[in-house]
Short mmCIF file of C-alpha atoms in Angstrom, two decimals:
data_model
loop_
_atom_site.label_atom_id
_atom_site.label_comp_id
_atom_site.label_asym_id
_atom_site.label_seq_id
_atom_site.Cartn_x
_atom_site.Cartn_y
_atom_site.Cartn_z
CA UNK F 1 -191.50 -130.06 12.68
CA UNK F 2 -189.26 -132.57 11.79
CA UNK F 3 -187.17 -134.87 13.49
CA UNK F 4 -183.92 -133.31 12.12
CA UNK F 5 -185.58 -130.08 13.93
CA UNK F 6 -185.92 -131.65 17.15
CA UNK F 7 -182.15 -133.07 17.14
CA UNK F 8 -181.24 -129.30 16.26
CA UNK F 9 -183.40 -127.55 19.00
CA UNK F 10 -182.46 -130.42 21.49
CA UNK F 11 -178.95 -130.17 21.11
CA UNK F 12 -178.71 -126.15 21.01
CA UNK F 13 -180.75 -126.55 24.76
CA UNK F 14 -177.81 -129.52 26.04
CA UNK F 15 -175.40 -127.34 25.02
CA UNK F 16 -177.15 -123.95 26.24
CA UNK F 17 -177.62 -126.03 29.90
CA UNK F 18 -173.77 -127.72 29.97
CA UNK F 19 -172.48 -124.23 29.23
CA UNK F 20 -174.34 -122.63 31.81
CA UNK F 21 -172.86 -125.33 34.48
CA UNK F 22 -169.70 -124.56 33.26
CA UNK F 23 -169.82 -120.85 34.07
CA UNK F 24 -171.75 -121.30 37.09
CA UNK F 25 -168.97 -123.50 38.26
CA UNK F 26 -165.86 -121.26 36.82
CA UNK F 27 -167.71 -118.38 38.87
CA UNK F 28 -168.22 -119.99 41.89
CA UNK F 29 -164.79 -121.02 41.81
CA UNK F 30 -163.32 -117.73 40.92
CA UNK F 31 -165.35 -115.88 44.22
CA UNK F 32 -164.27 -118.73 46.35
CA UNK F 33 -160.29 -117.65 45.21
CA UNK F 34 -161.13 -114.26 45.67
CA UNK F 35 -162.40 -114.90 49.20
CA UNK F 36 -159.36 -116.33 49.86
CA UNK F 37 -157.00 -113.81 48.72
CA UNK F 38 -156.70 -111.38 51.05
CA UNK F 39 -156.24 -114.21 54.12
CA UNK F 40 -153.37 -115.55 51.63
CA UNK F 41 -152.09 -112.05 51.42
CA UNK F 42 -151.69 -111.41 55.03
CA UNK F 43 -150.58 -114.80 56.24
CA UNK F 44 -147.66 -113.70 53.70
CA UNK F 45 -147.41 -110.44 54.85
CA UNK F 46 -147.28 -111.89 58.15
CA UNK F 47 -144.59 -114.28 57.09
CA UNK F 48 -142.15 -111.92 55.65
CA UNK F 49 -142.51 -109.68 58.61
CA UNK F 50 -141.10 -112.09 60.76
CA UNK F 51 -138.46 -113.29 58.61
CA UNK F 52 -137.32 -109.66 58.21
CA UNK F 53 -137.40 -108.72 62.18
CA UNK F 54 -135.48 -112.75 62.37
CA UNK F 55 -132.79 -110.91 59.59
CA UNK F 56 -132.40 -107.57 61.58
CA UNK F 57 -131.85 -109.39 64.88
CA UNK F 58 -129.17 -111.98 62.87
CA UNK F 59 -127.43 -108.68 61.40
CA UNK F 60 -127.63 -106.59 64.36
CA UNK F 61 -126.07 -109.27 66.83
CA UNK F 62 -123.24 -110.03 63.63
CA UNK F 63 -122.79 -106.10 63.94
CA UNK F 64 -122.32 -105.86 67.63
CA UNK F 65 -119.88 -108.64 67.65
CA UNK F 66 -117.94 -107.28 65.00
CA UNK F 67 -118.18 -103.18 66.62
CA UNK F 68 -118.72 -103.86 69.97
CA UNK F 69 -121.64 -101.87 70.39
CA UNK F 70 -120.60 -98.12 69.00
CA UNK F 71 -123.58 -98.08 66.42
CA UNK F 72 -126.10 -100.00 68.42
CA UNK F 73 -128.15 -96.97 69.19
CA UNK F 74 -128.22 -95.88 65.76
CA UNK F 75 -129.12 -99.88 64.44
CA UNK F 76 -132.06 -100.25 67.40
CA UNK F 77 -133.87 -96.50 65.78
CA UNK F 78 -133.45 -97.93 62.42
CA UNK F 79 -134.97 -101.17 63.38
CA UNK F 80 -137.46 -99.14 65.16
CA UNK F 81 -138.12 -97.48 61.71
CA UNK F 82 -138.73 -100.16 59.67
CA UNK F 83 -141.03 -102.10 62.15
CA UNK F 84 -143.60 -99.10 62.19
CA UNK F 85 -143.29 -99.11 58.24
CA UNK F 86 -144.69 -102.25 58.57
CA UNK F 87 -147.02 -101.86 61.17
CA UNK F 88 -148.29 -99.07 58.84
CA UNK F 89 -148.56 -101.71 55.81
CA UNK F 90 -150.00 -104.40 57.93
CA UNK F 91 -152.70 -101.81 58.78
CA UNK F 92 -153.21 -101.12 54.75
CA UNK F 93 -153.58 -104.79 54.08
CA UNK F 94 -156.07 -104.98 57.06
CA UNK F 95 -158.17 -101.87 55.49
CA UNK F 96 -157.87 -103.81 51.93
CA UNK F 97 -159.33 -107.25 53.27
CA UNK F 98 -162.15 -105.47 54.66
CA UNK F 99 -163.03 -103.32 51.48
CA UNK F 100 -162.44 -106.59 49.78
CA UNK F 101 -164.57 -108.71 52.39
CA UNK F 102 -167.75 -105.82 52.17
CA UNK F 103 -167.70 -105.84 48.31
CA UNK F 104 -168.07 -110.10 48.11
CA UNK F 105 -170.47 -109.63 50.60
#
């Protein structure tokens, strides 16, 4: 063999190895993200549920100033409504983080 050979077979393995950290690393990264994401997803969830119950409470009280209470019946069942919507979501996002947990596992 000659010494051109060597520098050829020697720099195809550097390569070979550096690439192999690289994807390693890009993969180890990625699972680490995707462990992540479904904590990320319900600390948002969570988030926008209580910024939405905050909003209904700001618009109910606004309504009952302005009506004096007619509607308030009617306002409380709808709030009432939309909270168990998203009880029922929180409960899909719970299922999905555990699928998601058991499958990276």
């Amino acid at each position: 063999m000659t010494n051109s050979d060597y520098l050829l077979k020697a720099a195809i393995k550097k390569v070979t190895e550096k690439l192999n950290e690289i994807v390693v690393e890009k993969i180890e990264e990625a699972t680490n993200i995707a462990q992540d994401a479904p904590e990320i997803l319900k600390k948002e969830f969570d988030s926008l549920k209580e910024s939405i119950m905050e909003e209904a409470s700001r618009m109910e009280k606004a309504d009952n100033i302005q009506e004096n209470e007619p509607t308030n019946t009617y306002q409380n069942s709808k709030i009432k409504i939309a909270l168990n919507e998203i009880e029922i979501i929180n409960k899909q996002i719970d299922l999905f983080n555990k699928k998601i947990n058991n499958q990276i596992k």
